[in-house]
Amino acid sequence: MTRIRLTLAYDGTDFSGWQLQPHDRTVQGDLEKALGRILGHSPRVHGSGRTDSGVHAMGQVCHFDCPPERADIPWQRALNSMLPTDIRVLESARVPEMFHARYSATGKIYEYVLWHTREFCLPQRRRFVWACGSVDYSLMLAGADALLGEHDFAAFQNVGTPVKSTVRTVSDISFRTGLSEHETVWRFEANGFLKQMVRNIVGCLVACGRGRITPQEVRGLLKGRNRMAAPATAPPQGLSLASVLYSSEK
Amino acid sequence: MTRIRLTLAYDGTDFSGWQLQPHDRTVQGDLEKALGRILGHSPRVHGSGRTDSGVHAMGQVCHFDCPPERADIPWQRALNSMLPTDIRVLESARVPEMFHARYSATGKIYEYVLWHTREFCLPQRRRFVWACGSVDYSLMLAGADALLGEHDFAAFQNVGTPVKSTVRTVSDISFRTGLSEHETVWRFEANGFLKQMVRNIVGCLVACGRGRITPQEVRGLLKGRNRMAAPATAPPQGLSLASVLYSSEK
């Protein structure tokens, strides 16, 4: 079999997340269906990880295997002509069988967009931002400081599939101006993220930005390892999987 | 009765246009319903003009009349709490009874967004752009030159409600970079627009930008007054009513 890697963008609004569901529309489901129409059978598609319902992607990565005699199909063009317009294949490539979208990943970058300057969010942007209202960015950055580095992020993990370890290393939390002057894009880079970890961090940083909790209390939350003690999860529509990192030797 | 003017933004994706329809969801319909819940009866809402199904607005203007004893309601806040999130009231104001959203208007500004640099449009932007592919902007501007000023725009009008005159004055056609480097926002200002006139002009300018027709042929189209001879109408989702102009003395 020949392994093919795809880089994807999707508008998560109308999907019940990435992962295949028996009755709901998912990104993995639509991809397997489109591949099935091209190949005559549906190969299993392996993503770098799940995204929640309503969460977007600009650089999700996945792979699948196909018979070597079909490997030369121009996958980007072929899949984009089959897929609904809320999923686009940005890139396709043959990769060694060693490559695994999930297990070869060495890190991920997520972005979260806050709409902060007007009382009411422009309707055209409502599917892609959290209209969190006025927040103090210096307080948010002070809170972020407490989260940088290697920590046990159990307090920032929602219940889900059990994981071996809840220790992760967050290497960057920063922000830039977004698509309009009302928006700010927060960037999160780590060697991996737990279930809803970015949304839980954003909820916590916005609580810092509103002056509800202090950076010291953020340190306390990490130590306490108790999700119930931490601020609420930020809504999904502001979040986007920006890219998946693979070290060059893999 | 006291007259109230509203300035609105909406995401036109899920509406069958502005104008009230017996069975379909429309912006006017949703507004009248929300006002009905506040006032106990639904006043007629008068817009500056219709927008087509799928067309957006950042500055649509409308008015309605309410009993003087109810005029002090904080309309922006009250309506935004009743309306679905794809319509937002940006501003509300008491205006003299002389004011009429449609008849007092002295001009309008529309914007049309083209996605031009990638083969495939980012799914997150597909509801707000026309992915027209590569076009030459200098050719588009040359075509636009032929349309500036007072002309009979019969060749750029789709069939609809009969109008007294098809003569309009276009005072500006220009472009700027859009929300991302893949997008360009085209701005159209005139003392009024005929049915689908902006979309027909965009269709024509993109045909210029692709080298399919020349600026001289655009002049010929205007003179011929024949819609069937002109290039196809651009799709609705790239279009947005940016603002309605009222002269200060009205």
Coordinates of C-alpha atoms in Angstrom, one line a residue:
Chain A
M1 CA 0.0 0.0 0.0
T2 CA 1.1 3.6 -0.6
R3 CA 0.6 6.2 2.2
I4 CA -0.9 9.6 1.2
R5 CA -0.8 12.6 3.6
L6 CA -3.4 15.3 3.2
T7 CA -3.4 18.8 4.7
L8 CA -7.0 20.1 5.2
A9 CA -8.9 23.3 6.0
Y10 CA -12.5 23.1 7.2
D11 CA -15.3 25.3 8.5
G12 CA -16.3 23.2 11.5
T13 CA -19.7 24.9 11.9
D14 CA -21.8 22.2 10.2
F15 CA -19.8 19.2 11.4
S16 CA -20.2 17.1 14.6
G17 CA -16.4 17.4 14.9
W18 CA -13.7 15.4 13.2
Q19 CA -14.3 11.8 14.3
L20 CA -16.5 9.4 12.5
Q21 CA -20.1 9.1 14.0
P22 CA -22.7 6.6 12.9
H23 CA -25.5 9.2 12.3
D24 CA -23.8 12.7 12.3
R25 CA -21.9 14.5 9.7
T26 CA -18.2 14.6 10.5
V27 CA -15.0 15.6 8.6
Q28 CA -13.5 12.1 8.8
G29 CA -16.8 10.7 7.6
D30 CA -17.0 13.0 4.6
L31 CA -13.4 12.3 3.7
E32 CA -13.8 8.6 3.8
K33 CA -17.0 8.8 1.7
A34 CA -15.2 11.0 -0.9
L35 CA -12.2 8.6 -1.0
G36 CA -14.7 5.7 -1.4
R37 CA -16.1 7.3 -4.5
I38 CA -12.7 7.7 -6.0
L39 CA -11.2 4.3 -5.0
G40 CA -14.3 2.1 -5.0
H41 CA -13.7 1.3 -1.3
S42 CA -13.4 3.6 1.7
P43 CA -9.9 3.5 3.3
R44 CA -9.6 4.4 7.0
V45 CA -8.5 8.0 7.4
H46 CA -6.2 8.7 10.3
G47 CA -6.2 12.3 11.6
S48 CA -3.6 14.0 13.7
G49 CA -6.2 14.2 16.4
R50 CA -9.9 15.0 16.9
T51 CA -11.4 18.5 16.7
D52 CA -14.7 19.2 18.6
S53 CA -18.0 20.0 17.0
G54 CA -17.9 23.6 15.7
V55 CA -14.0 23.8 15.8
H56 CA -12.3 24.8 12.5
A57 CA -9.0 23.9 10.9
M58 CA -6.6 25.7 8.6
G59 CA -4.0 22.9 8.7
Q60 CA -5.4 19.6 10.0
V61 CA -3.2 16.7 8.8
C62 CA -4.4 13.1 8.0
H63 CA -3.2 10.1 6.1
F64 CA -4.7 7.0 4.4
D65 CA -3.3 4.1 2.4
C66 CA -4.2 3.3 -1.1
P67 CA -3.2 0.6 -3.6
P68 CA 0.2 1.6 -5.3
E69 CA -1.4 1.5 -8.7
R70 CA -3.8 4.3 -7.7
A71 CA -1.3 6.4 -5.8
D72 CA -0.7 8.8 -8.7
I73 CA -4.2 10.2 -8.6
P74 CA -4.0 14.0 -8.2
W75 CA -5.5 13.8 -4.8
Q76 CA -6.0 17.5 -4.0
R77 CA -8.0 18.1 -7.2
A78 CA -9.8 14.8 -7.2
L79 CA -11.0 15.2 -3.5
N80 CA -11.9 18.8 -3.8
S81 CA -14.2 18.0 -6.7
M82 CA -15.9 15.4 -4.5
L83 CA -15.9 17.1 -1.1
P84 CA -18.5 19.6 0.1
T85 CA -17.1 23.2 0.0
D86 CA -16.7 23.3 3.8
I87 CA -13.7 21.0 3.5
R88 CA -10.8 21.7 1.2
V89 CA -7.7 19.7 0.7
L90 CA -4.8 22.3 0.7
E91 CA -2.0 19.8 -0.1
S92 CA -1.4 16.1 -0.8
A93 CA 1.8 14.1 -0.8
R94 CA 3.1 10.6 -0.9
V95 CA 4.8 9.8 2.4
P96 CA 6.9 6.8 3.7
E97 CA 4.8 4.1 5.5
M98 CA 6.7 5.2 8.7
F99 CA 4.6 8.4 8.7
H100 CA 1.5 8.5 10.9
A101 CA -0.6 11.7 11.1
R102 CA -1.1 11.2 14.8
Y103 CA 1.9 9.3 16.2
S104 CA 4.5 11.1 14.1
A105 CA 3.3 14.5 15.2
T106 CA 5.7 16.4 17.5
G107 CA 3.5 19.3 18.3
K108 CA 0.5 21.4 17.3
I109 CA -0.5 25.0 16.9
Y110 CA -4.0 26.2 17.6
E111 CA -5.4 29.7 17.2
Y112 CA -8.4 31.2 19.1
V113 CA -10.1 34.4 17.9
L114 CA -11.6 36.8 20.4
W115 CA -14.0 39.6 19.4
H116 CA -13.4 42.2 22.0
T117 CA -14.3 45.8 21.0
R118 CA -18.0 46.1 20.2
E119 CA -20.9 45.1 22.3
F120 CA -22.3 43.0 19.4
C121 CA -20.3 40.9 17.2
L122 CA -20.6 41.4 13.4
P123 CA -23.0 38.6 12.2
Q124 CA -20.6 37.7 9.4
R125 CA -17.9 36.8 12.0
R126 CA -20.1 35.0 14.6
R127 CA -19.1 31.5 13.5
F128 CA -15.4 32.2 13.9
V129 CA -15.0 34.2 17.1
W130 CA -15.9 34.3 20.8
A131 CA -17.4 37.7 21.5
C132 CA -16.0 37.8 25.0
G133 CA -16.3 41.6 25.5
S134 CA -13.6 43.9 26.9
V135 CA -10.6 42.2 28.4
D136 CA -7.1 43.4 29.6
Y137 CA -4.5 41.7 27.4
S138 CA -1.6 42.4 29.8
L139 CA -3.5 40.5 32.5
M140 CA -4.2 37.7 30.0
L141 CA -0.4 37.5 29.1
A142 CA 0.5 37.4 32.8
G143 CA -1.9 34.5 33.3
A144 CA -0.4 32.8 30.2
D145 CA 3.1 33.1 31.7
A146 CA 2.0 30.7 34.5
L147 CA 1.1 28.1 31.9
L148 CA 4.2 28.2 29.7
G149 CA 6.6 25.3 30.0
E150 CA 6.1 21.7 31.2
H151 CA 3.2 21.3 33.5
D152 CA 0.6 18.7 34.5
F153 CA -2.5 20.2 32.8
A154 CA -5.1 17.9 34.5
A155 CA -7.1 21.0 35.6
F156 CA -7.3 22.0 31.9
Q157 CA -8.5 18.6 30.6
N158 CA -12.2 17.7 30.1
V159 CA -13.4 14.2 30.6
G160 CA -12.8 11.9 27.6
T161 CA -10.6 9.0 26.5
P162 CA -8.2 8.2 29.3
V163 CA -4.6 9.4 28.5
K164 CA -1.3 8.0 29.9
S165 CA -0.1 11.3 31.1
T166 CA -1.6 14.8 31.5
V167 CA 1.8 16.5 31.4
R168 CA 2.3 18.7 28.3
T169 CA 4.8 21.4 27.4
V170 CA 3.3 24.7 26.2
S171 CA 6.0 26.5 24.2
D172 CA 4.1 29.6 23.1
I173 CA 1.1 31.7 24.0
S174 CA 1.0 35.0 22.1
F175 CA -1.5 37.2 20.2
R176 CA -1.7 39.3 17.1
T177 CA -4.4 41.5 15.6
G178 CA -7.0 39.5 13.7
L179 CA -8.9 39.9 10.5
S180 CA -10.4 43.2 11.7
E181 CA -9.5 45.7 14.5
H182 CA -12.2 44.0 16.6
E183 CA -10.5 40.7 16.6
T184 CA -7.4 39.3 18.3
V185 CA -5.9 35.9 17.4
W186 CA -4.4 34.0 20.3
R187 CA -1.8 31.4 19.3
F188 CA -1.0 28.3 21.4
E189 CA 1.8 25.9 20.6
A190 CA 2.6 22.7 22.6
N191 CA 4.0 19.3 22.1
G192 CA 0.4 18.1 22.4
F193 CA -3.0 19.1 23.9
L194 CA -5.4 17.3 26.1
K195 CA -9.1 17.2 25.4
Q196 CA -10.5 20.8 25.2
M197 CA -7.2 22.0 26.7
V198 CA -7.0 25.1 24.5
R199 CA -10.6 26.1 25.1
N200 CA -10.0 25.6 28.9
I201 CA -6.9 27.7 28.7
V202 CA -8.7 30.4 26.8
G203 CA -11.6 30.4 29.4
C204 CA -9.0 30.8 32.1
L205 CA -7.0 33.6 30.3
V206 CA -10.3 35.5 29.6
A207 CA -11.1 35.2 33.3
C208 CA -7.6 36.7 34.0
G209 CA -8.3 39.4 31.5
R210 CA -11.5 40.3 33.2
G211 CA -9.7 40.5 36.6
R212 CA -11.7 37.5 38.0
I213 CA -8.6 35.5 38.7
T214 CA -4.9 36.3 39.2
P215 CA -1.8 34.7 37.6
Q216 CA -1.0 33.3 41.1
E217 CA -4.4 31.6 41.1
V218 CA -3.6 30.1 37.7
R219 CA -0.5 28.6 39.2
G220 CA -2.7 27.3 42.0
L221 CA -5.1 25.7 39.5
L222 CA -2.3 23.8 37.8
K223 CA -1.1 22.5 41.1
G224 CA -4.6 21.5 42.2
R225 CA -5.2 19.4 39.1
N226 CA -8.9 19.9 39.6
R227 CA -11.0 20.8 36.4
M228 CA -14.0 21.8 38.6
A229 CA -11.9 24.6 40.2
A230 CA -11.0 26.2 36.9
P231 CA -13.0 28.8 34.9
A232 CA -15.5 27.6 32.3
T233 CA -14.5 26.2 28.8
A234 CA -14.4 28.8 26.0
P235 CA -16.9 28.2 23.2
P236 CA -15.8 26.1 20.2
Q237 CA -16.3 28.5 17.3
G238 CA -13.3 30.7 18.1
L239 CA -10.9 27.8 17.8
S240 CA -9.0 26.6 14.8
L241 CA -6.3 23.9 14.4
A242 CA -3.7 26.0 12.6
S243 CA -1.0 23.4 12.0
V244 CA 0.4 20.1 13.0
L245 CA 4.2 19.9 13.5
Y246 CA 6.3 17.0 12.4
S247 CA 10.1 16.9 13.0
S248 CA 12.0 16.7 9.8
E249 CA 13.5 13.3 10.5
K250 CA 10.2 11.5 10.7
Chain B
M1 CA -46.3 58.1 15.9
T2 CA -42.6 58.3 16.4
R3 CA -40.2 57.2 13.7
I4 CA -37.2 55.1 14.6
R5 CA -34.3 54.5 12.2
L6 CA -32.1 51.3 12.6
T7 CA -28.8 50.6 11.1
L8 CA -28.3 46.8 10.6
A9 CA -25.6 44.2 9.8
Y10 CA -26.6 40.8 8.7
D11 CA -25.1 37.6 7.4
G12 CA -27.4 36.9 4.4
T13 CA -26.4 33.2 4.1
D14 CA -29.5 31.8 5.7
F15 CA -32.1 34.4 4.5
S16 CA -34.2 34.5 1.4
G17 CA -33.2 38.1 1.1
W18 CA -34.5 41.2 2.7
Q19 CA -38.1 41.4 1.6
L20 CA -40.9 39.7 3.6
Q21 CA -42.0 36.4 2.1
P22 CA -45.0 34.3 3.2
H23 CA -43.1 31.1 3.8
D24 CA -39.3 31.9 3.8
R25 CA -37.1 33.4 6.3
T26 CA -36.2 37.1 5.5
V27 CA -34.5 39.9 7.3
Q28 CA -37.6 42.1 7.2
G29 CA -39.7 39.3 8.4
D30 CA -37.4 38.5 11.4
L31 CA -37.3 42.3 12.3
E32 CA -41.0 42.7 12.2
K33 CA -41.4 39.6 14.3
A34 CA -38.9 40.9 16.9
L35 CA -40.6 44.3 17.0
G36 CA -44.0 42.5 17.4
R37 CA -42.7 40.8 20.5
I38 CA -41.5 44.1 22.0
L39 CA -44.5 46.3 21.0
G40 CA -47.4 43.7 21.1
H41 CA -48.0 44.4 17.4
S42 CA -45.7 44.2 14.3
P43 CA -45.2 47.6 12.7
R44 CA -44.2 47.6 9.0
V45 CA -40.4 47.9 8.6
H46 CA -39.3 50.0 5.6
G47 CA -35.8 49.2 4.3
S48 CA -33.6 51.4 2.1
G49 CA -34.0 48.7 -0.5
R50 CA -34.0 44.9 -0.9
T51 CA -31.0 42.7 -0.8
D52 CA -31.1 39.4 -2.6
S53 CA -30.9 36.0 -1.1
G54 CA -27.4 35.3 0.2
V55 CA -26.3 39.0 0.0
H56 CA -25.0 40.5 3.3
A57 CA -25.1 43.9 4.9
M58 CA -22.8 45.9 7.2
G59 CA -24.9 49.1 7.0
Q60 CA -28.5 48.4 5.8
V61 CA -30.9 51.2 7.0
C62 CA -34.6 50.8 7.8
H63 CA -37.3 52.6 9.7
F64 CA -40.5 51.9 11.5
D65 CA -43.1 53.9 13.5
C66 CA -44.1 53.3 17.1
P67 CA -46.4 54.9 19.6
P68 CA -44.7 57.9 21.1
E69 CA -45.0 56.5 24.7
R70 CA -42.9 53.5 23.6
A71 CA -40.3 55.5 21.7
D72 CA -37.8 55.5 24.6
I73 CA -37.2 51.8 24.5
P74 CA -33.4 51.1 24.1
W75 CA -34.0 49.7 20.6
Q76 CA -30.5 48.4 19.9
R77 CA -30.3 46.4 23.1
A78 CA -33.9 45.3 23.1
L79 CA -33.9 44.1 19.4
N80 CA -30.5 42.4 19.7
S81 CA -31.8 40.4 22.6
M82 CA -34.8 39.2 20.5
L83 CA -33.1 38.8 17.1
P84 CA -31.2 35.7 15.9
T85 CA -27.5 36.3 15.9
D86 CA -27.3 36.6 12.1
I87 CA -28.9 40.0 12.4
R88 CA -27.5 42.7 14.6
V89 CA -28.8 46.3 15.2
L90 CA -25.6 48.5 15.1
E91 CA -27.4 51.7 15.9
S92 CA -30.9 53.1 16.5
A93 CA -32.1 56.7 16.5
R94 CA -35.3 58.8 16.6
V95 CA -35.7 60.6 13.3
P96 CA -38.2 63.2 12.0
E97 CA -41.3 61.8 10.3
M98 CA -39.9 63.3 7.1
F99 CA -37.2 60.7 7.1
H100 CA -37.8 57.6 4.9
A101 CA -35.2 54.9 4.7
R102 CA -35.8 54.4 1.0
Y103 CA -37.0 57.7 -0.4
S104 CA -34.6 59.9 1.6
A105 CA -31.6 57.9 0.5
T106 CA -29.3 59.9 -1.8
G107 CA -26.9 57.0 -2.6
K108 CA -25.6 53.7 -1.6
I109 CA -22.2 51.9 -1.2
Y110 CA -21.9 48.3 -1.9
E111 CA -18.8 46.1 -1.5
Y112 CA -18.0 42.9 -3.4
V113 CA -15.2 40.5 -2.2
L114 CA -13.2 38.5 -4.7
W115 CA -11.0 35.6 -3.7
H116 CA -8.3 35.5 -6.3
T117 CA -5.0 33.9 -5.3
R118 CA -5.5 30.3 -4.5
E119 CA -7.1 27.6 -6.6
F120 CA -9.4 26.7 -3.7
C121 CA -11.1 29.2 -1.4
L122 CA -10.6 28.7 2.3
P123 CA -13.9 27.1 3.6
Q124 CA -14.1 29.7 6.4
R125 CA -14.5 32.4 3.8
R126 CA -16.7 30.7 1.2
R127 CA -19.9 32.4 2.4
F128 CA -18.5 35.9 1.8
V129 CA -16.4 35.8 -1.3
W130 CA -16.6 34.9 -5.0
A131 CA -13.6 32.6 -5.8
C132 CA -13.3 33.9 -9.3
G133 CA -9.7 32.8 -9.8
S134 CA -6.9 34.9 -11.3
V135 CA -7.9 38.2 -12.8
D136 CA -5.9 41.3 -14.0
Y137 CA -7.0 44.3 -11.9
S138 CA -5.7 46.9 -14.3
L139 CA -8.0 45.4 -17.0
M140 CA -10.9 45.5 -14.4
L141 CA -10.2 49.1 -13.6
A142 CA -10.1 50.0 -17.3
G143 CA -13.5 48.3 -17.7
A144 CA -14.8 50.2 -14.6
D145 CA -13.7 53.5 -16.2
A146 CA -16.3 52.9 -18.9
L147 CA -19.1 52.6 -16.2
L148 CA -18.2 55.7 -14.1
G149 CA -20.6 58.7 -14.4
E150 CA -24.2 59.0 -15.5
H151 CA -25.3 56.2 -17.8
D152 CA -28.3 54.2 -18.8
F153 CA -27.6 50.9 -17.0
A154 CA -30.4 48.9 -18.7
A155 CA -27.8 46.2 -19.8
F156 CA -26.9 45.8 -16.1
Q157 CA -30.4 45.4 -14.7
N158 CA -32.1 42.0 -14.2
V159 CA -35.8 41.6 -14.7
G160 CA -37.8 42.7 -11.7
T161 CA -40.2 45.4 -10.5
P162 CA -40.4 48.0 -13.4
V163 CA -38.5 51.2 -12.6
K164 CA -39.2 54.7 -14.1
S165 CA -35.7 55.2 -15.3
T166 CA -32.6 53.0 -15.7
V167 CA -30.3 55.9 -15.6
R168 CA -27.9 56.0 -12.6
T169 CA -24.7 57.8 -11.7
V170 CA -21.9 55.7 -10.5
S171 CA -19.4 57.9 -8.6
D172 CA -16.8 55.4 -7.5
I173 CA -15.5 51.9 -8.4
S174 CA -12.3 51.1 -6.6
F175 CA -10.6 48.3 -4.7
R176 CA -8.6 47.6 -1.6
T177 CA -7.0 44.5 0.0
G178 CA -9.5 42.4 1.9
L179 CA -9.4 40.5 5.2
S180 CA -6.6 38.3 3.9
E181 CA -4.0 38.6 1.1
H182 CA -6.2 36.3 -1.0
E183 CA -9.1 38.8 -1.0
T184 CA -9.8 42.1 -2.7
V185 CA -12.8 44.3 -1.8
W186 CA -14.4 46.2 -4.7
R187 CA -16.3 49.3 -3.7
F188 CA -19.2 50.6 -5.7
E189 CA -20.9 54.0 -5.0
A190 CA -23.9 55.4 -6.9
N191 CA -26.9 57.5 -6.4
G192 CA -28.9 54.3 -6.7
F193 CA -28.6 50.8 -8.1
L194 CA -31.0 48.8 -10.3
K195 CA -31.9 45.2 -9.5
Q196 CA -28.7 43.1 -9.3
M197 CA -26.8 45.9 -10.9
V198 CA -23.7 45.5 -8.7
R199 CA -23.5 41.8 -9.3
N200 CA -23.9 42.4 -13.1
I201 CA -21.2 45.0 -13.0
V202 CA -18.9 42.6 -11.1
G203 CA -19.6 39.8 -13.6
C204 CA -18.7 42.3 -16.4
L205 CA -15.5 43.5 -14.7
V206 CA -14.3 40.0 -13.9
A207 CA -14.9 39.2 -17.6
C208 CA -12.6 42.2 -18.4
G209 CA -10.1 41.0 -15.8
R210 CA -9.9 37.6 -17.6
G211 CA -9.4 39.3 -21.0
R212 CA -12.7 38.1 -22.3
I213 CA -14.1 41.5 -23.1
T214 CA -12.4 44.9 -23.6
P215 CA -13.3 48.3 -22.0
Q216 CA -14.5 49.4 -25.5
E217 CA -17.0 46.4 -25.5
V218 CA -18.2 47.6 -22.0
R219 CA -19.1 50.9 -23.6
G220 CA -20.9 49.1 -26.3
L221 CA -22.8 47.0 -23.8
L222 CA -24.1 50.2 -22.1
K223 CA -25.2 51.7 -25.4
G224 CA -26.9 48.4 -26.5
R225 CA -29.1 48.4 -23.3
N226 CA -29.4 44.6 -23.7
R227 CA -28.9 42.5 -20.6
M228 CA -28.6 39.3 -22.7
A229 CA -25.5 40.6 -24.4
A230 CA -23.7 41.3 -21.1
P231 CA -21.6 38.8 -19.1
A232 CA -23.2 36.6 -16.4
T233 CA -24.3 37.9 -13.0
A234 CA -21.7 37.4 -10.2
P235 CA -22.8 35.1 -7.4
P236 CA -24.6 36.8 -4.4
Q237 CA -22.3 35.7 -1.5
G238 CA -19.5 38.1 -2.3
L239 CA -21.9 41.1 -2.1
S240 CA -22.5 43.3 1.0
L241 CA -24.5 46.5 1.4
A242 CA -21.9 48.7 3.1
S243 CA -23.9 51.9 3.7
V244 CA -26.8 53.9 2.7
L245 CA -26.2 57.7 2.2
Y246 CA -28.5 60.4 3.3
S247 CA -27.8 64.1 2.6
S248 CA -27.6 66.0 5.9
E249 CA -30.6 68.3 5.1
K250 CA -33.0 65.4 4.9

